[in-house]
CSV table of C-alpha atoms in Angstrom, one decimal:
chain,number,residue,atom,x,y,z
A,30,UNK,CA,172.3,136.2,70.0
A,31,UNK,CA,169.4,138.3,71.2
A,32,UNK,CA,170.2,142.0,71.8
A,33,UNK,CA,168.5,144.3,74.4
A,34,UNK,CA,166.8,147.5,73.3
A,35,UNK,CA,165.3,150.2,75.5
A,36,UNK,CA,161.5,150.6,74.9
A,37,UNK,CA,159.7,154.0,75.0
A,38,UNK,CA,158.0,153.0,78.3
A,39,UNK,CA,161.4,152.3,79.9
A,40,UNK,CA,160.9,148.5,79.6
A,41,UNK,CA,163.6,146.4,77.9
A,42,UNK,CA,162.7,144.8,74.6
A,43,UNK,CA,164.5,141.9,73.1
A,44,UNK,CA,165.5,142.0,69.4
A,45,UNK,CA,165.6,138.6,67.7
A,46,UNK,CA,166.7,139.8,64.3
A,47,UNK,CA,170.2,138.1,64.2
A,48,UNK,CA,169.3,135.1,66.3
A,49,UNK,CA,169.9,131.7,64.7
A,50,UNK,CA,166.6,129.8,64.0
A,51,UNK,CA,167.9,126.8,65.9
A,52,UNK,CA,167.8,128.8,69.1
A,53,UNK,CA,164.4,130.2,68.5
A,54,UNK,CA,162.8,126.8,67.5
A,55,UNK,CA,164.9,124.1,69.2
A,56,UNK,CA,162.6,121.3,68.2
A,57,UNK,CA,162.7,122.2,64.4
A,58,UNK,CA,164.3,119.4,62.4
A,59,UNK,CA,166.3,121.2,59.7
A,60,UNK,CA,167.8,118.2,58.0
A,61,UNK,CA,164.5,116.4,57.3
A,62,UNK,CA,163.7,117.2,53.6
A,63,UNK,CA,160.4,115.2,53.7
A,64,UNK,CA,159.2,117.1,56.8
A,65,UNK,CA,160.1,120.4,55.2
A,66,UNK,CA,158.5,119.5,51.9
A,67,UNK,CA,155.2,118.0,53.2
A,68,UNK,CA,154.4,119.5,56.6
A,69,UNK,CA,151.1,118.9,58.4
A,70,UNK,CA,150.1,115.9,56.3
A,71,UNK,CA,149.0,112.5,57.4
A,72,UNK,CA,148.1,109.6,55.0
A,73,UNK,CA,146.2,106.6,56.4
A,74,UNK,CA,145.4,103.3,54.6
A,75,UNK,CA,142.2,101.3,54.9
A,76,UNK,CA,142.4,97.5,54.7
A,77,UNK,CA,141.2,97.2,51.0
A,78,UNK,CA,144.5,98.1,49.3
A,79,UNK,CA,147.5,98.7,51.7
A,80,UNK,CA,150.0,98.0,48.9
A,81,UNK,CA,148.8,101.0,46.9
A,82,UNK,CA,148.8,103.3,49.9
A,83,UNK,CA,152.4,102.2,50.7
A,84,UNK,CA,153.5,103.0,47.1
A,85,UNK,CA,151.9,106.5,47.4
A,86,UNK,CA,153.7,107.4,50.7
A,87,UNK,CA,157.0,106.0,49.4
A,88,UNK,CA,156.6,108.3,46.4
A,89,UNK,CA,156.0,111.3,48.6
A,90,UNK,CA,158.8,110.4,51.0
A,91,UNK,CA,156.7,110.2,54.1
A,92,UNK,CA,155.5,107.5,56.5
A,93,UNK,CA,152.1,105.8,56.5
A,94,UNK,CA,150.0,107.0,59.5
A,95,UNK,CA,149.3,104.5,62.3
A,96,UNK,CA,145.8,103.1,62.3
A,97,UNK,CA,144.4,99.8,63.6
A,98,UNK,CA,141.2,98.4,62.0
A,99,UNK,CA,139.5,95.3,63.5
A,100,UNK,CA,136.1,93.7,63.8
A,101,UNK,CA,134.2,92.8,67.0
A,102,UNK,CA,132.8,89.3,67.3
A,103,UNK,CA,129.4,90.6,66.0
A,104,UNK,CA,131.4,91.9,62.9
A,105,UNK,CA,131.1,95.6,63.7
A,106,UNK,CA,134.0,97.6,62.4
A,107,UNK,CA,136.4,99.2,64.9
A,108,UNK,CA,139.0,101.8,64.0
A,109,UNK,CA,141.7,103.3,66.1
A,110,UNK,CA,143.8,106.2,64.8
A,111,UNK,CA,147.2,105.8,66.4
A,112,UNK,CA,148.5,109.3,66.2
A,113,UNK,CA,147.4,112.9,66.5
A,114,UNK,CA,145.7,114.5,63.5
A,115,UNK,CA,144.8,117.8,65.1
A,116,UNK,CA,145.2,120.6,62.5
A,117,UNK,CA,146.6,118.1,60.0
A,118,UNK,CA,145.7,117.6,56.3
A,119,UNK,CA,144.5,114.0,56.3
A,120,UNK,CA,144.2,111.6,53.3
A,121,UNK,CA,142.5,108.2,53.7
A,122,UNK,CA,143.3,105.7,50.9
A,123,UNK,CA,140.6,103.1,50.5
A,124,UNK,CA,139.5,101.5,47.2
A,125,UNK,CA,136.0,100.2,46.4
A,126,UNK,CA,137.0,96.5,46.0
A,127,UNK,CA,137.0,93.2,47.9
A,128,UNK,CA,134.4,93.2,50.7
A,129,UNK,CA,133.0,96.5,49.3
A,130,UNK,CA,130.4,97.1,52.0
A,131,UNK,CA,132.8,96.5,54.9
A,132,UNK,CA,135.5,98.6,53.2
A,133,UNK,CA,133.1,101.5,52.6
A,134,UNK,CA,131.9,101.4,56.2
A,135,UNK,CA,135.6,101.3,57.4
A,136,UNK,CA,136.4,104.4,55.3
A,137,UNK,CA,133.3,106.3,56.7
A,138,UNK,CA,134.4,105.5,60.2
A,139,UNK,CA,138.0,106.5,59.6
A,140,UNK,CA,136.8,109.8,58.0
A,141,UNK,CA,134.6,110.5,61.0
A,142,UNK,CA,137.3,109.5,63.5
A,143,UNK,CA,139.8,112.0,61.9
A,144,UNK,CA,137.1,114.7,61.6
A,145,UNK,CA,136.1,114.6,65.3
A,146,UNK,CA,139.8,114.5,66.3
A,147,UNK,CA,140.1,118.1,64.9
A,148,UNK,CA,141.8,117.3,61.5
A,149,UNK,CA,141.9,120.5,59.5
A,150,UNK,CA,140.8,118.7,56.3
A,151,UNK,CA,139.9,115.1,55.5
A,152,UNK,CA,140.3,113.9,51.9
A,153,UNK,CA,139.0,110.4,50.8
A,154,UNK,CA,141.3,108.9,48.1
A,155,UNK,CA,139.0,106.3,46.4
A,156,UNK,CA,140.8,105.0,43.3
A,157,UNK,CA,137.8,102.8,42.4
A,158,UNK,CA,134.6,104.4,43.5
A,159,UNK,CA,132.1,101.9,45.0
A,160,UNK,CA,128.6,101.6,43.5
A,161,UNK,CA,129.6,103.8,40.5
A,162,UNK,CA,127.5,101.7,38.1
A,163,UNK,CA,124.3,102.5,40.0
A,164,UNK,CA,124.4,106.1,38.8
A,165,UNK,CA,120.9,106.5,37.3
A,166,UNK,CA,117.3,105.4,37.7
A,167,UNK,CA,117.0,103.2,34.7
A,168,UNK,CA,113.8,101.5,35.8
A,169,UNK,CA,111.0,102.2,38.2
A,170,UNK,CA,111.8,101.9,41.9
A,171,UNK,CA,115.5,101.5,41.2
A,172,UNK,CA,117.9,103.2,43.6
A,173,UNK,CA,120.6,105.7,42.7
A,174,UNK,CA,123.2,104.1,45.0
A,175,UNK,CA,126.1,106.2,43.9
A,176,UNK,CA,124.3,109.3,45.1
A,177,UNK,CA,123.7,107.6,48.5
A,178,UNK,CA,127.4,106.8,48.8
A,179,UNK,CA,128.2,110.5,48.0
A,180,UNK,CA,125.8,111.6,50.8
A,181,UNK,CA,127.4,109.1,53.3
A,182,UNK,CA,130.9,110.4,52.5
A,183,UNK,CA,129.8,114.0,53.0
A,184,UNK,CA,127.9,113.3,56.2
A,185,UNK,CA,130.9,111.4,57.6
A,186,UNK,CA,132.9,114.5,57.2
A,187,UNK,CA,134.9,114.2,54.0
A,188,UNK,CA,136.0,117.7,52.7
A,189,UNK,CA,137.4,116.5,49.3
A,190,UNK,CA,137.3,113.4,47.2
A,191,UNK,CA,140.1,112.1,44.9
A,192,UNK,CA,139.0,109.2,42.6
A,193,UNK,CA,140.0,107.8,39.2
A,194,UNK,CA,138.0,107.1,36.0
A,195,UNK,CA,134.5,107.4,37.4
A,196,UNK,CA,132.1,105.1,35.6
A,197,UNK,CA,130.0,108.1,34.9
A,198,UNK,CA,131.6,111.6,35.2
A,199,UNK,CA,128.3,113.1,36.3
A,200,UNK,CA,128.8,111.4,39.7
A,201,UNK,CA,131.0,114.4,40.6
A,202,UNK,CA,127.7,116.4,40.6
A,203,UNK,CA,126.3,114.1,43.3
A,204,UNK,CA,128.7,115.8,45.8
A,205,UNK,CA,128.6,119.4,47.3
A,206,UNK,CA,132.3,119.1,48.0
A,207,UNK,CA,135.2,119.2,45.5
A,208,UNK,CA,135.8,116.0,43.5
A,209,UNK,CA,139.0,115.4,41.5
A,210,UNK,CA,138.3,112.7,38.9
A,211,UNK,CA,141.8,111.6,37.7
A,212,UNK,CA,142.3,109.8,34.4
A,213,UNK,CA,144.3,106.7,33.6
A,214,UNK,CA,144.5,107.8,30.0
A,215,UNK,CA,148.0,109.3,30.1
A,216,UNK,CA,149.4,106.0,31.6
A,217,UNK,CA,147.4,104.0,29.1
A,218,UNK,CA,148.9,106.0,26.2
A,219,UNK,CA,152.4,105.5,27.6
A,220,UNK,CA,151.8,101.7,27.9
A,221,UNK,CA,150.5,101.5,24.3
A,222,UNK,CA,153.5,103.3,22.8
A,223,UNK,CA,156.0,101.3,24.8
A,224,UNK,CA,154.5,97.8,24.6
A,225,UNK,CA,152.6,97.5,21.2
A,226,UNK,CA,155.3,97.8,18.5
A,227,UNK,CA,152.8,98.3,15.6
A,228,UNK,CA,150.5,100.7,17.5
A,229,UNK,CA,150.6,103.1,14.5
A,230,UNK,CA,148.4,100.5,12.7
A,231,UNK,CA,146.0,100.0,15.6
A,232,UNK,CA,142.4,100.9,16.0
A,233,UNK,CA,140.9,101.8,19.4
A,234,UNK,CA,137.6,100.0,20.2
A,235,UNK,CA,134.9,100.8,22.8
A,236,UNK,CA,133.0,97.6,23.9
A,237,UNK,CA,129.9,99.8,24.4
A,238,UNK,CA,128.5,103.1,23.2
A,239,UNK,CA,128.9,104.6,26.6
A,240,UNK,CA,132.7,104.5,26.3
A,241,UNK,CA,132.8,106.3,22.9
A,242,UNK,CA,134.1,109.5,24.3
A,243,UNK,CA,136.9,107.7,26.1
A,244,UNK,CA,138.1,105.9,23.0
A,245,UNK,CA,137.9,108.9,20.7
A,246,UNK,CA,140.1,110.9,23.1
A,247,UNK,CA,142.8,108.1,23.1
A,248,UNK,CA,142.5,107.6,19.3
A,249,UNK,CA,142.9,111.3,18.7
A,250,UNK,CA,146.1,111.5,20.8
A,251,UNK,CA,147.5,108.4,19.0
A,252,UNK,CA,146.3,109.7,15.7
A,253,UNK,CA,144.6,106.4,14.8
A,254,UNK,CA,141.0,105.4,14.0
A,255,UNK,CA,138.4,104.2,16.4
A,256,UNK,CA,135.4,101.8,16.4
A,257,UNK,CA,132.7,100.9,18.8
A,258,UNK,CA,130.5,97.9,19.5
A,259,UNK,CA,126.8,98.4,20.1
A,260,UNK,CA,125.6,95.9,22.7
A,261,UNK,CA,122.2,95.1,24.1
A,262,UNK,CA,121.6,93.6,27.6
A,263,UNK,CA,118.7,91.5,28.6
A,264,UNK,CA,119.8,91.7,32.2
A,265,UNK,CA,122.8,92.8,34.2
A,266,UNK,CA,126.1,91.0,33.4
A,267,UNK,CA,124.6,89.3,30.4
A,268,UNK,CA,125.0,90.5,26.8
A,269,UNK,CA,122.2,89.6,24.3
A,270,UNK,CA,123.7,90.9,21.0
A,271,UNK,CA,126.6,92.9,19.6
A,272,UNK,CA,127.1,94.9,16.4
A,273,UNK,CA,130.6,96.2,15.4
A,274,UNK,CA,130.6,99.8,13.9
A,275,UNK,CA,133.9,100.4,12.2
A,276,UNK,CA,136.6,98.6,10.1
A,277,UNK,CA,139.2,96.6,12.0
A,278,UNK,CA,140.4,94.3,9.2
A,279,UNK,CA,144.2,93.7,9.3
A,280,UNK,CA,144.7,96.0,12.3
A,281,UNK,CA,145.7,95.6,15.9
A,282,UNK,CA,142.4,96.1,17.9
A,283,UNK,CA,142.8,97.7,21.4
A,284,UNK,CA,139.7,97.4,23.5
A,285,UNK,CA,139.5,100.3,26.0
A,286,UNK,CA,137.0,100.4,28.9
A,287,UNK,CA,136.8,101.9,32.4
A,288,UNK,CA,136.1,98.6,34.2
A,289,UNK,CA,135.6,94.8,33.7
A,290,UNK,CA,133.6,92.7,36.1
A,291,UNK,CA,132.7,89.3,34.9
A,292,UNK,CA,134.5,90.0,31.5
A,293,UNK,CA,131.6,88.7,29.4
A,294,UNK,CA,131.4,91.9,27.4
A,295,UNK,CA,135.1,92.2,26.5
A,296,UNK,CA,135.5,88.5,25.7
A,297,UNK,CA,132.5,88.6,23.4
A,298,UNK,CA,133.9,91.8,21.9
A,299,UNK,CA,137.3,90.2,21.3
A,300,UNK,CA,135.7,87.3,19.4
A,301,UNK,CA,133.7,89.8,17.3
A,302,UNK,CA,136.9,91.7,16.5
A,303,UNK,CA,138.8,88.5,15.4
A,304,UNK,CA,135.8,87.5,13.3
A,305,UNK,CA,136.0,90.9,11.6
A,306,UNK,CA,139.6,90.4,10.7
A,307,UNK,CA,141.7,92.0,13.5
A,308,UNK,CA,145.2,90.7,13.6
A,309,UNK,CA,145.6,90.9,17.4
A,310,UNK,CA,143.4,92.0,20.3
A,311,UNK,CA,144.4,93.8,23.5
A,312,UNK,CA,142.2,95.0,26.3
A,313,UNK,CA,143.1,97.9,28.5
A,314,UNK,CA,140.9,98.5,31.6
A,315,UNK,CA,141.2,101.0,34.4
A,316,UNK,CA,139.5,98.9,37.1
A,317,UNK,CA,140.0,95.1,36.8
A,318,UNK,CA,137.3,93.8,39.2
A,319,UNK,CA,137.4,90.2,37.7
A,320,UNK,CA,134.7,88.6,39.8
A,321,UNK,CA,133.2,85.1,39.2
A,322,UNK,CA,134.3,83.4,36.0
A,323,UNK,CA,136.3,86.5,34.7
A,324,UNK,CA,139.8,85.1,34.9
A,325,UNK,CA,139.0,81.7,33.3
A,326,UNK,CA,137.1,83.6,30.5
A,327,UNK,CA,140.3,85.7,29.9
A,328,UNK,CA,142.5,82.6,29.8
A,329,UNK,CA,140.2,81.1,27.2
A,330,UNK,CA,139.8,84.3,25.1
A,331,UNK,CA,141.9,85.4,22.2
A,332,UNK,CA,143.6,88.3,24.0
A,333,UNK,CA,147.3,89.1,23.6
A,334,UNK,CA,147.2,90.9,26.9
A,335,UNK,CA,144.6,92.3,29.3
A,336,UNK,CA,146.1,95.4,30.9
A,337,UNK,CA,144.6,96.9,34.1
A,338,UNK,CA,145.8,99.4,36.7
A,339,UNK,CA,146.4,98.8,40.3
A,340,UNK,CA,143.4,100.8,41.6
A,341,UNK,CA,142.3,97.3,42.7
A,342,UNK,CA,144.8,94.7,44.0
A,343,UNK,CA,145.9,92.5,41.0
A,344,UNK,CA,148.6,90.2,42.5
A,345,UNK,CA,146.3,87.1,42.7
A,346,UNK,CA,144.7,87.8,39.3
A,347,UNK,CA,148.2,88.0,37.7
A,348,UNK,CA,149.1,84.7,39.2
A,349,UNK,CA,146.0,83.1,37.9
A,350,UNK,CA,146.4,84.4,34.3
A,351,UNK,CA,149.6,85.1,32.4
A,352,UNK,CA,147.6,87.5,30.1
A,353,UNK,CA,146.9,90.0,32.8
A,354,UNK,CA,149.4,92.8,33.1
A,355,UNK,CA,149.3,95.8,35.5
A,356,UNK,CA,150.0,99.5,35.1
A,357,UNK,CA,151.0,101.3,38.4
A,358,UNK,CA,149.0,104.5,38.9
A,359,UNK,CA,150.4,105.2,42.5
A,360,UNK,CA,152.5,108.1,41.1
A,361,UNK,CA,149.4,109.8,39.7
A,362,UNK,CA,147.6,109.5,43.1
A,363,UNK,CA,150.7,110.6,45.0
A,364,UNK,CA,151.2,113.7,42.7
A,365,UNK,CA,147.5,114.6,43.1
A,366,UNK,CA,147.8,114.4,46.9
A,367,UNK,CA,151.0,116.6,46.8
A,368,UNK,CA,149.4,119.2,44.5
A,369,UNK,CA,146.2,119.3,46.6
A,370,UNK,CA,148.2,119.6,49.8
A,371,UNK,CA,150.3,122.5,48.4
A,372,UNK,CA,147.3,124.2,46.8
A,373,UNK,CA,148.5,123.6,43.2
A,374,UNK,CA,146.4,122.7,40.1
A,375,UNK,CA,145.7,119.1,39.4
A,376,UNK,CA,144.8,119.5,35.8
A,377,UNK,CA,148.4,118.8,34.6
A,378,UNK,CA,147.7,115.1,35.5
A,379,UNK,CA,144.8,114.9,33.0
A,380,UNK,CA,147.2,114.8,30.1
A,381,UNK,CA,150.6,113.9,31.6
A,382,UNK,CA,152.2,111.1,33.6
A,383,UNK,CA,154.3,112.3,36.5
A,384,UNK,CA,157.7,110.7,36.5
């Protein structure tokens, strides 16, 4: 209990040296390991991928923050943050999928709502970055929309961005705030070793020249060879011609890319690989967008499996095609949030899967 000591001015001073902490801080919950481990953190989910956000908070052992998102009759987005964020480290999980423009606007409003409610730091967790393919001025009067999105996030009040497998890594340079670009590669390597029995006799193939760096990294870590397919486009989402560079005869071909939209490229690439003598063809993609005729093309193609991560919701795609399989990356995102919150390095996640 507190003891009384006489001060030099004659006033009595109270010594708290031996006082139990429960008496000093009566509202402190001592038996809450999650609260003790992750104090001052709030994680909110946008409406684009609530399942992924729930998996992230389950992994961290905390509850999802209360937020209500709705639309007015004129389709304006309305967001109500249902709990105090003053002085908190806030993370908003919203993927660039589905109704992309609505979801992007919703995320900007959520960031701004938390920022003006005195949040200490607001981090946008964007597993699939929207407009990432519009990253350069490839013809006159073309916009660089990825830069515009970066500006919008910064102006809304984001202090930090966490994303996964950016279509072009230089998008990180569009921001003046820290960007952590996580990689699905460690999870992909784990899946290959566990699910392809003859992976030692495989060859990693990039469906375009832009993904050469990605496939060489995976091939080096598996100690196998790589090949690439040179393609030419006449217009967006339409491939004119393909040339295979490398020998795939009598090998298991594993196509690796960061995203697949209409799947025209990977389906053409799979045909090319089978014609060149590959025994089986797998496709592993970080972001399975699968718009338009994508799923029917996959069903009609010669794939053993098309493996994607859950940066984009895949439940319906998996129902529509038995070839589509999903790798859960929520543990990577959860661990990056935990490390960021605690001021630890995130670089461990670039080459390891957190268990």
